[in-house]
XYZ file of N, CA and C in Angstrom:
363
model
N 0.846 -1.177 0.000
C 0.000 0.000 0.000
C 0.896 1.247 0.000
N 0.672 2.113 -0.961
C 1.475 3.337 -1.025
C 0.844 4.403 -0.151
N 1.690 5.196 0.460
C 1.210 6.267 1.321
C 0.850 7.478 0.474
N -0.294 8.053 0.786
C -0.773 9.229 0.059
C 0.162 10.404 0.316
N 0.434 11.185 -0.724
C 1.333 12.330 -0.608
C 0.522 13.622 -0.549
N 0.973 14.518 0.307
C 0.322 15.814 0.473
C 1.352 16.900 0.291
N 0.951 18.073 -0.144
C -0.389 18.450 -0.574
C -0.732 17.824 -1.923
N -2.046 17.761 -2.198
C -2.524 17.230 -3.473
C -3.811 17.941 -3.857
N -4.152 17.910 -5.151
C -5.442 18.484 -5.569
C -6.597 17.596 -5.113
N -7.790 18.138 -5.129
C -8.976 17.346 -4.813
C -9.208 16.309 -5.896
N -9.767 15.178 -5.499
C -10.181 14.169 -6.465
C -11.529 14.590 -7.058
N -11.899 13.963 -8.161
C -13.217 14.239 -8.746
C -14.325 13.889 -7.762
N -14.151 12.795 -6.985
C -15.164 12.403 -6.006
C -15.299 13.449 -4.903
N -14.182 13.977 -4.416
C -14.233 15.012 -3.380
C -14.948 16.253 -3.896
N -14.669 16.637 -5.128
C -15.355 17.787 -5.722
C -16.859 17.515 -5.834
N -17.219 16.302 -6.226
C -18.639 15.951 -6.360
C -19.337 16.002 -5.007
N -18.689 15.485 -3.962
C -19.285 15.551 -2.623
C -19.474 17.004 -2.183
N -18.478 17.836 -2.428
C -18.603 19.251 -2.053
C -19.761 19.903 -2.798
N -19.852 19.673 -4.099
C -20.940 20.278 -4.883
C -22.305 19.771 -4.416
N -22.379 18.478 -4.116
C -23.641 17.903 -3.629
C -24.070 18.600 -2.341
N -23.157 18.720 -1.409
C -23.483 19.336 -0.119
C -23.810 20.820 -0.272
N -22.977 21.535 -1.001
C -23.165 22.983 -1.141
C -24.432 23.336 -1.915
N -24.918 22.410 -2.744
C -26.150 22.668 -3.492
C -27.360 22.786 -2.566
N -27.225 22.347 -1.328
C -28.328 22.432 -0.370
C -28.441 23.807 0.282
N -27.404 24.620 0.192
C -27.411 25.916 0.885
C -28.605 26.801 0.528
N -28.994 26.922 -0.740
C -30.139 27.784 -1.031
C -31.493 27.189 -0.625
N -31.525 25.895 -0.296
C -32.796 25.234 0.021
C -33.196 25.355 1.487
N -32.223 25.655 2.356
C -32.503 25.671 3.793
C -32.409 24.296 4.423
N -32.117 23.273 3.619
C -32.024 21.894 4.120
C -30.573 21.452 4.277
N -29.708 22.374 4.603
C -28.283 22.088 4.613
C -27.749 21.598 5.952
N -28.554 21.597 6.972
C -28.056 21.100 8.251
C -29.115 20.209 8.865
N -28.879 18.915 8.803
C -29.860 17.977 9.326
C -31.065 17.824 8.422
N -30.930 18.253 7.182
C -32.038 18.125 6.248
C -33.190 19.064 6.537
N -32.940 20.070 7.393
C -33.990 21.029 7.705
C -35.123 20.422 8.511
N -34.841 19.327 9.196
C -35.892 18.633 9.942
C -35.598 18.650 11.446
N -35.246 19.810 11.957
C -34.967 19.926 13.386
C -36.263 19.882 14.177
N -36.198 19.330 15.377
C -37.346 19.304 16.273
C -36.941 20.016 17.557
N -37.793 20.911 18.016
C -37.546 21.614 19.268
C -37.667 20.593 20.396
N -36.585 20.405 21.146
C -36.549 19.370 22.178
C -37.546 19.639 23.302
N -37.860 20.900 23.546
C -38.778 21.240 24.637
C -40.242 21.099 24.228
N -40.571 21.474 22.994
C -41.973 21.455 22.577
C -42.324 20.265 21.689
N -41.319 19.629 21.076
C -41.581 18.515 20.166
C -42.046 18.963 18.795
N -42.101 20.288 18.567
C -42.562 20.808 17.279
C -41.404 20.877 16.288
N -41.727 20.621 15.023
C -40.721 20.724 13.964
C -40.336 22.179 13.789
N -39.049 22.415 13.700
C -38.555 23.774 13.471
C -38.540 24.045 11.969
N -38.621 25.313 11.595
C -38.586 25.645 10.163
C -37.209 25.373 9.570
N -37.147 25.378 8.249
C -35.883 25.208 7.557
C -34.920 26.325 7.940
N -33.631 26.030 7.804
C -32.631 27.054 8.039
C -32.729 28.105 6.933
N -32.242 29.332 7.178
C -32.331 30.361 6.140
C -31.469 30.011 4.934
N -31.918 30.369 3.726
C -31.118 30.100 2.533
C -29.769 30.814 2.603
N -28.755 30.170 2.036
C -27.403 30.724 1.971
C -26.950 30.666 0.522
N -26.311 31.713 0.053
C -25.786 31.751 -1.309
C -24.596 30.795 -1.406
N -24.656 29.767 -2.258
C -23.564 28.802 -2.353
C -22.376 29.280 -3.183
N -22.558 30.328 -3.976
C -21.516 30.734 -4.930
C -20.151 31.020 -4.302
N -20.077 31.727 -3.169
C -18.745 31.969 -2.594
C -18.019 30.670 -2.223
N -18.763 29.641 -1.878
C -18.168 28.360 -1.514
C -17.836 27.534 -2.759
N -18.765 27.511 -3.707
C -18.519 26.771 -4.950
C -17.297 27.332 -5.681
N -17.104 28.642 -5.603
C -15.975 29.292 -6.276
C -14.629 28.862 -5.698
N -14.628 28.317 -4.492
C -13.379 27.888 -3.849
C -12.920 26.498 -4.292
N -13.817 25.682 -4.801
C -13.527 24.263 -5.016
C -12.283 24.020 -5.866
N -12.153 24.687 -6.991
C -11.031 24.421 -7.893
C -9.676 24.826 -7.310
N -9.677 25.704 -6.313
C -8.426 26.154 -5.700
C -8.091 25.432 -4.406
N -8.966 24.536 -3.953
C -8.690 23.822 -2.711
C -7.573 22.805 -2.900
N -6.790 22.645 -1.852
C -5.684 21.693 -1.826
C -5.852 20.838 -0.578
N -5.757 19.531 -0.734
C -5.825 18.621 0.415
C -4.442 18.565 1.049
N -4.395 18.871 2.351
C -3.105 18.886 3.051
C -2.959 17.737 4.044
N -4.072 17.056 4.361
C -3.991 15.917 5.274
C -5.264 15.101 5.151
N -5.192 13.864 5.661
C -6.328 12.958 5.610
C -6.417 12.196 6.923
N -7.636 11.882 7.337
C -7.864 11.098 8.546
C -7.212 9.724 8.385
N -6.641 9.254 9.458
C -5.977 7.948 9.450
C -6.617 6.992 10.467
N -7.938 7.096 10.636
C -8.633 6.282 11.637
C -8.661 4.801 11.276
N -8.491 4.486 10.001
C -8.500 3.091 9.582
C -9.853 2.585 9.128
N -10.908 3.337 9.332
C -12.238 2.935 8.879
C -12.282 3.086 7.360
N -12.519 1.992 6.629
C -12.523 2.096 5.160
C -13.654 2.964 4.611
N -14.669 3.248 5.407
C -15.775 4.108 4.952
C -15.588 5.559 5.374
N -14.436 5.883 5.956
C -14.135 7.261 6.352
C -13.268 7.906 5.274
N -13.713 9.062 4.838
C -12.922 9.849 3.887
C -12.981 11.292 4.384
N -12.102 11.610 5.302
C -12.057 12.941 5.894
C -10.746 13.595 5.502
N -10.846 14.787 4.909
C -9.647 15.498 4.460
C -9.671 16.939 4.953
N -8.463 17.462 5.200
C -8.285 18.862 5.576
C -7.778 19.623 4.368
N -8.299 20.833 4.191
C -7.843 21.704 3.117
C -6.808 22.696 3.641
N -6.189 23.417 2.751
C -5.097 24.324 3.113
C -5.515 25.419 4.091
N -6.795 25.701 4.184
C -7.263 26.768 5.071
C -7.629 26.271 6.466
N -7.447 24.977 6.711
C -7.807 24.400 8.008
C -6.941 24.966 9.133
N -7.616 25.423 10.191
C -6.942 25.881 11.416
C -7.659 25.219 12.588
N -6.975 24.385 13.353
C -7.644 23.722 14.483
C -8.354 24.733 15.376
N -9.586 24.398 15.739
C -10.364 25.249 16.620
C -11.116 26.375 15.946
N -11.022 26.473 14.623
C -11.696 27.565 13.921
C -12.730 27.082 12.904
N -12.943 25.771 12.820
C -13.885 25.245 11.834
C -15.247 24.999 12.454
N -16.276 25.240 11.641
C -17.636 24.903 12.043
C -18.342 24.258 10.862
N -19.297 23.407 11.168
C -20.038 22.721 10.110
C -20.882 23.720 9.338
N -20.777 23.651 8.030
C -21.558 24.489 7.125
C -22.742 23.703 6.566
N -22.481 22.444 6.188
C -23.512 21.560 5.642
C -23.340 20.190 6.287
N -24.462 19.588 6.670
C -24.457 18.235 7.219
C -25.599 17.487 6.550
N -25.238 16.526 5.712
C -26.236 15.771 4.959
C -25.736 14.333 4.823
N -26.194 13.610 3.806
C -25.766 12.237 3.574
C -25.382 12.026 2.125
N -24.440 11.112 1.913
C -24.047 10.712 0.560
C -25.104 9.772 -0.002
N -24.990 9.466 -1.272
C -25.930 8.541 -1.911
C -25.863 7.147 -1.298
N -24.691 6.779 -0.730
C -24.560 5.450 -0.120
C -24.796 5.478 1.394
N -25.382 6.573 1.905
C -25.829 6.619 3.286
C -24.820 7.083 4.318
N -23.641 7.497 3.899
C -22.663 8.006 4.859
C -22.957 9.468 5.178
N -22.503 9.900 6.345
C -22.632 11.314 6.689
C -21.676 12.125 5.835
N -22.142 13.247 5.342
C -21.359 14.162 4.517
C -21.404 15.521 5.192
N -20.232 15.964 5.666
C -20.163 17.221 6.399
C -19.083 18.091 5.771
N -19.436 19.327 5.493
C -18.490 20.307 4.956
C -18.305 21.373 6.029
N -17.046 21.705 6.295
C -16.714 22.694 7.322
C -16.125 23.938 6.688
N -16.355 25.071 7.371
C -15.765 26.332 6.953
C -15.059 26.956 8.148
N -14.119 27.848 7.870
C -13.472 28.629 8.914
C -14.483 29.680 9.366
N -14.805 29.683 10.651
C -15.857 30.567 11.154
C -15.495 32.046 11.066
N -14.221 32.361 10.903
C -13.802 33.759 10.798
C -13.623 34.223 9.356
N -13.138 33.332 8.480
C -12.788 33.741 7.121
C -13.782 33.301 6.055
N -14.571 32.249 6.324
C -15.482 31.716 5.320
C -14.835 30.759 4.338
N -13.539 30.473 4.519
C -12.867 29.506 3.641
C -13.309 28.098 3.994
N -13.494 27.243 2.987
C -13.766 25.831 3.244
C -12.518 25.199 3.855
N -12.715 24.382 4.899
C -11.572 23.846 5.633
C -11.495 22.324 5.661
N -12.626 21.651 5.651
C -12.622 20.197 5.772
C -13.817 19.581 5.046
N -13.621 18.337 4.667
C -14.680 17.513 4.110
C -14.652 16.208 4.896
N -15.789 15.843 5.488
C -15.897 14.569 6.198
C -16.935 13.728 5.499
N -16.556 12.508 5.178
C -17.505 11.507 4.698
C -17.276 10.302 5.593
N -18.224 10.052 6.476
C -18.039 9.007 7.473
C -19.264 8.115 7.549
N -19.044 6.887 7.918
C -20.189 5.995 8.039
C -19.770 4.630 8.204
């Protein structure tokens, strides 16, 4: 088994996952599918507010993978991008892949740069 070399460009699959997730931003279904339930009242909460995906989509071609998770789970595909700073990332989109894995895209909460892609399951 050859060891992956970093930095490297995104794979076509990584780009597809990012586009899939970011396409949810204008729908309001980008975090939990927009199906939140208020824990105190049991009532369904409304969808999240729409977000313009263009600033994020515009970053995809310039992203560079600088590291990858080494947990050993063959269904885990978690990568850090060049803008990743520990302690500064927050989830932007949380959805699922076509094969049922969790798909989470993170951004830097201060700069808006995409920082990580997690595909786990």
